[in-house]
PDB file of C-alpha atoms in Angstrom:
ATOM      1  CA  MET W   1       0.000   0.000   0.000  1.00 50.00           C
ATOM      2  CA  ASN W   2       1.537   3.320  -1.075  1.00 63.00           C
ATOM      3  CA  MET W   3       0.808   6.268   1.136  1.00 74.00           C
ATOM      4  CA  THR W   4       0.397   9.677  -0.447  1.00 87.00           C
ATOM      5  CA  ILE W   5       1.442  12.618   1.672  1.00 91.00           C
ATOM      6  CA  PRO W   6      -1.068  15.409   1.187  1.00 93.00           C
ATOM      7  CA  LYS W   7      -0.096  19.041   0.913  1.00 94.00           C
ATOM      8  CA  PHE W   8      -0.886  20.636   4.252  1.00 95.00           C
ATOM      9  CA  ARG W   9       0.067  23.573   6.413  1.00 96.00           C
ATOM     10  CA  LEU W  10       0.081  23.416  10.181  1.00 96.00           C
ATOM     11  CA  PRO W  11      -1.779  26.163  12.078  1.00 96.00           C
ATOM     12  CA  GLY W  12       0.193  29.382  12.653  1.00 95.00           C
ATOM     13  CA  LEU W  13       0.097  28.843  16.417  1.00 96.00           C
ATOM     14  CA  ILE W  14       2.448  25.873  16.041  1.00 96.00           C
ATOM     15  CA  ALA W  15       5.108  27.974  14.283  1.00 96.00           C
ATOM     16  CA  ARG W  16       4.780  30.767  16.840  1.00 96.00           C
ATOM     17  CA  ILE W  17       5.363  28.277  19.652  1.00 96.00           C
ATOM     18  CA  GLY W  18       8.026  26.363  17.706  1.00 95.00           C
ATOM     19  CA  ARG W  19      10.141  29.469  17.138  1.00 95.00           C
ATOM     20  CA  LYS W  20      10.325  30.024  20.903  1.00 96.00           C
ATOM     21  CA  LEU W  21      11.589  26.513  21.616  1.00 95.00           C
ATOM     22  CA  PRO W  22      15.277  25.540  21.559  1.00 95.00           C
ATOM     23  CA  GLN W  23      16.400  24.794  18.016  1.00 93.00           C
ATOM     24  CA  TRP W  24      19.469  22.659  18.775  1.00 95.00           C
ATOM     25  CA  PRO W  25      17.516  19.346  18.874  1.00 95.00           C
ATOM     26  CA  HIS W  26      16.541  19.863  15.224  1.00 93.00           C
ATOM     27  CA  ALA W  27      20.179  20.227  14.212  1.00 96.00           C
ATOM     28  CA  LEU W  28      21.188  17.108  16.162  1.00 97.00           C
ATOM     29  CA  VAL W  29      18.462  14.993  14.565  1.00 96.00           C
ATOM     30  CA  LEU W  30      19.185  16.244  11.047  1.00 95.00           C
ATOM     31  CA  VAL W  31      22.946  15.767  11.410  1.00 97.00           C
ATOM     32  CA  GLY W  32      22.373  12.326  12.918  1.00 96.00           C
ATOM     33  CA  GLY W  33      20.324  11.325   9.887  1.00 93.00           C
ATOM     34  CA  LEU W  34      22.871  12.714   7.441  1.00 94.00           C
ATOM     35  CA  ASN W  35      25.758  10.951   9.196  1.00 96.00           C
ATOM     36  CA  THR W  36      23.781   7.707   9.181  1.00 94.00           C
ATOM     37  CA  ALA W  37      23.321   8.117   5.424  1.00 91.00           C
ATOM     38  CA  LEU W  38      27.102   8.640   5.192  1.00 93.00           C
ATOM     39  CA  LYS W  39      27.829   5.445   7.140  1.00 94.00           C
ATOM     40  CA  MET W  40      25.375   3.526   4.961  1.00 92.00           C
ATOM     41  CA  LYS W  41      27.238   4.867   1.893  1.00 90.00           C
ATOM     42  CA  LEU W  42      24.031   6.396   0.527  1.00 89.00           C
ATOM     43  CA  LEU W  43      25.591   9.761  -0.330  1.00 90.00           C
ATOM     44  CA  PRO W  44      27.858  10.000  -3.392  1.00 87.00           C
ATOM     45  CA  GLU W  45      31.357  10.331  -1.915  1.00 86.00           C
ATOM     46  CA  ASP W  46      32.770  12.173  -4.930  1.00 86.00           C
ATOM     47  CA  SER W  47      30.478  15.163  -4.225  1.00 89.00           C
ATOM     48  CA  LEU W  48      31.030  15.387  -0.466  1.00 94.00           C
ATOM     49  CA  SER W  49      34.339  17.251  -0.738  1.00 93.00           C
ATOM     50  CA  GLN W  50      32.461  20.115  -2.405  1.00 95.00           C
ATOM     51  CA  LEU W  51      30.428  20.558   0.789  1.00 97.00           C
ATOM     52  CA  GLU W  52      33.513  21.052   2.995  1.00 97.00           C
ATOM     53  CA  ASP W  53      33.057  23.960   5.444  1.00 97.00           C
ATOM     54  CA  LYS W  54      29.839  25.139   3.783  1.00 98.00           C
ATOM     55  CA  LEU W  55      27.083  26.324   6.107  1.00 98.00           C
ATOM     56  CA  PHE W  56      23.582  24.975   5.478  1.00 98.00           C
ATOM     57  CA  ARG W  57      20.237  25.878   7.016  1.00 97.00           C
ATOM     58  CA  VAL W  58      16.956  24.002   6.850  1.00 97.00           C
ATOM     59  CA  ARG W  59      13.892  25.927   8.025  1.00 97.00           C
ATOM     60  CA  VAL W  60      10.434  24.407   8.446  1.00 97.00           C
ATOM     61  CA  LYS W  61       8.049  27.351   8.171  1.00 97.00           C
ATOM     62  CA  ASP W  62       4.916  25.869   9.687  1.00 97.00           C
ATOM     63  CA  THR W  63       6.653  24.279  12.700  1.00 97.00           C
ATOM     64  CA  GLY W  64       8.983  27.164  13.507  1.00 97.00           C
ATOM     65  CA  GLY W  65      11.900  24.718  13.421  1.00 96.00           C
ATOM     66  CA  GLU W  66      15.337  25.500  12.061  1.00 96.00           C
ATOM     67  CA  ALA W  67      18.592  23.553  11.829  1.00 97.00           C
ATOM     68  CA  SER W  68      22.037  24.745  10.771  1.00 97.00           C
ATOM     69  CA  TYR W  69      24.876  22.393   9.979  1.00 98.00           C
ATOM     70  CA  THR W  70      28.121  22.040   8.114  1.00 98.00           C
ATOM     71  CA  TYR W  71      30.213  19.265   6.583  1.00 98.00           C
ATOM     72  CA  ARG W  72      33.775  19.083   7.890  1.00 97.00           C
ATOM     73  CA  ASP W  73      36.429  16.363   8.086  1.00 96.00           C
ATOM     74  CA  GLY W  74      34.172  13.658   6.685  1.00 95.00           C
ATOM     75  CA  MET W  75      31.159  14.306   8.935  1.00 97.00           C
ATOM     76  CA  PHE W  76      28.107  16.511   9.120  1.00 97.00           C
ATOM     77  CA  ARG W  77      28.225  18.687  12.237  1.00 98.00           C
ATOM     78  CA  PRO W  78      25.559  20.834  13.883  1.00 98.00           C
ATOM     79  CA  VAL W  79      26.088  24.575  14.058  1.00 98.00           C
ATOM     80  CA  PHE W  80      24.194  25.892  17.059  1.00 96.00           C
ATOM     81  CA  ARG W  81      25.020  29.593  16.700  1.00 95.00           C
ATOM     82  CA  PRO W  82      25.877  30.413  13.082  1.00 96.00           C
ATOM     83  CA  ASP W  83      28.152  33.445  12.790  1.00 96.00           C
ATOM     84  CA  ARG W  84      27.276  34.117   9.148  1.00 97.00           C
ATOM     85  CA  GLU W  85      24.537  33.639   6.602  1.00 97.00           C
ATOM     86  CA  PRO W  86      24.319  30.089   5.237  1.00 98.00           C
ATOM     87  CA  ASP W  87      25.937  29.215   1.940  1.00 98.00           C
ATOM     88  CA  LEU W  88      22.726  27.360   1.089  1.00 98.00           C
ATOM     89  CA  ALA W  89      19.338  27.545   2.803  1.00 97.00           C
ATOM     90  CA  PHE W  90      16.114  25.619   2.319  1.00 96.00           C
ATOM     91  CA  THR W  91      12.718  26.816   3.561  1.00 97.00           C
ATOM     92  CA  ALA W  92       9.435  24.942   3.181  1.00 97.00           C
ATOM     93  CA  ASN W  93       6.454  23.666   5.105  1.00 97.00           C
ATOM     94  CA  LEU W  94       6.639  20.247   6.735  1.00 96.00           C
ATOM     95  CA  SER W  95       4.494  18.616   4.042  1.00 96.00           C
ATOM     96  CA  ALA W  96       6.933  19.626   1.279  1.00 95.00           C
ATOM     97  CA  TYR W  97       9.891  18.084   3.145  1.00 93.00           C
ATOM     98  CA  LEU W  98       7.906  14.898   3.766  1.00 92.00           C
ATOM     99  CA  GLN W  99       6.978  14.719   0.078  1.00 92.00           C
ATOM    100  CA  LEU W 100      10.675  15.118  -0.817  1.00 89.00           C
ATOM    101  CA  LEU W 101      11.744  12.370   1.582  1.00 85.00           C
ATOM    102  CA  ALA W 102       9.054  10.034   0.266  1.00 85.00           C
ATOM    103  CA  ARG W 103      10.145  10.901  -3.293  1.00 85.00           C
ATOM    104  CA  GLN W 104       6.581  11.867  -3.995  1.00 91.00           C
ATOM    105  CA  GLU W 105       7.773  15.242  -5.303  1.00 91.00           C
ATOM    106  CA  ASP W 106      11.124  16.361  -6.624  1.00 89.00           C
ATOM    107  CA  PRO W 107      12.886  19.571  -5.545  1.00 89.00           C
ATOM    108  CA  ASP W 108      12.402  21.215  -8.954  1.00 89.00           C
ATOM    109  CA  THR W 109       8.611  20.802  -8.860  1.00 93.00           C
ATOM    110  CA  LEU W 110       8.380  22.093  -5.291  1.00 93.00           C
ATOM    111  CA  PHE W 111      10.660  25.013  -6.154  1.00 91.00           C
ATOM    112  CA  PHE W 112       8.734  26.049  -9.262  1.00 93.00           C
ATOM    113  CA  ASN W 113       5.419  25.674  -7.394  1.00 94.00           C
ATOM    114  CA  ARG W 114       6.850  28.044  -4.740  1.00 95.00           C
ATOM    115  CA  GLU W 115       6.591  25.392  -2.048  1.00 96.00           C
ATOM    116  CA  LEU W 116      10.366  25.144  -1.525  1.00 95.00           C
ATOM    117  CA  GLU W 117      12.532  28.214  -1.223  1.00 96.00           C
ATOM    118  CA  ILE W 118      16.231  27.764  -1.928  1.00 94.00           C
ATOM    119  CA  THR W 119      18.591  30.674  -1.308  1.00 96.00           C
ATOM    120  CA  GLY W 120      22.330  31.052  -1.490  1.00 97.00           C
ATOM    121  CA  ASP W 121      24.998  29.628  -3.765  1.00 97.00           C
ATOM    122  CA  THR W 122      23.272  28.338  -6.920  1.00 93.00           C
ATOM    123  CA  GLU W 123      26.139  26.004  -7.856  1.00 94.00           C
ATOM    124  CA  LEU W 124      26.134  24.495  -4.361  1.00 96.00           C
ATOM    125  CA  GLY W 125      22.356  24.060  -4.630  1.00 93.00           C
ATOM    126  CA  LEU W 126      22.793  22.055  -7.838  1.00 91.00           C
ATOM    127  CA  ILE W 127      25.478  19.895  -6.214  1.00 92.00           C
ATOM    128  CA  VAL W 128      23.173  19.099  -3.284  1.00 91.00           C
ATOM    129  CA  LYS W 129      20.202  18.457  -5.590  1.00 86.00           C
ATOM    130  CA  ASN W 130      22.261  16.084  -7.750  1.00 85.00           C
ATOM    131  CA  MET W 131      23.532  14.314  -4.623  1.00 86.00           C
ATOM    132  CA  LEU W 132      19.976  13.788  -3.390  1.00 81.00           C
ATOM    133  CA  ASP W 133      18.851  12.613  -6.824  1.00 79.00           C
ATOM    134  CA  ALA W 134      21.692  10.069  -6.856  1.00 78.00           C
ATOM    135  CA  VAL W 135      20.758   8.539  -3.496  1.00 78.00           C
ATOM    136  CA  ASP W 136      19.470   5.014  -3.869  1.00 74.00           C
ATOM    137  CA  TRP W 137      17.270   4.847  -0.784  1.00 66.00           C
ATOM    138  CA  PRO W 138      17.086   1.376   0.696  1.00 62.00           C
ATOM    139  CA  THR W 139      13.719  -0.300   0.495  1.00 57.00           C
ATOM    140  CA  LEU W 140      12.336  -0.846   3.926  1.00 49.00           C
ATOM    141  CA  PRO W 141      10.563  -4.134   4.543  1.00 52.00           C
ATOM    142  CA  LYS W 142       6.787  -3.878   4.514  1.00 52.00           C
ATOM    143  CA  LEU W 143       5.255  -4.406   7.895  1.00 48.00           C
ATOM    144  CA  PRO W 144       2.367  -6.847   7.953  1.00 53.00           C
ATOM    145  CA  LEU W 145      -0.895  -5.196   8.880  1.00 50.00           C
ATOM    146  CA  LEU W 146      -1.915  -6.041  12.368  1.00 45.00           C
ATOM    147  CA  SER W 147      -5.151  -7.981  12.399  1.00 41.00           C
ATOM    148  CA  ARG W 148      -7.394  -8.866  15.264  1.00 41.00           C
TER     149      ARG W 148
END
């Protein structure tokens, strides 16, 4: 059974609350996921060197969440207090990120539909997009439906 992620936007109250919460957990979770992808050899190694010391930011508009990170010495690392503007920044609602992860939508479609904002170094953006396109996500085993 394939699940389709609908386009949605969380109520504004959630973002107002989310912006007041500590943001460091978001960076730790994101970096943990990226480093796991590294260890699983899912990310194309030939492109990683081009990410060295670049600052990235991912902002989720409708949750108020934000994560900054960098790639240095073979690992993704959280940046808790960025001292400069990111080299590349992504901004979207939660549903757009979920659709990207599920490969239901591609970054180009979301970008041209104004559902994904990408700012910063255009060349770096293309490198990251091509890296994501090249990822061969492992197929997770289907869980049997629980029956009574």
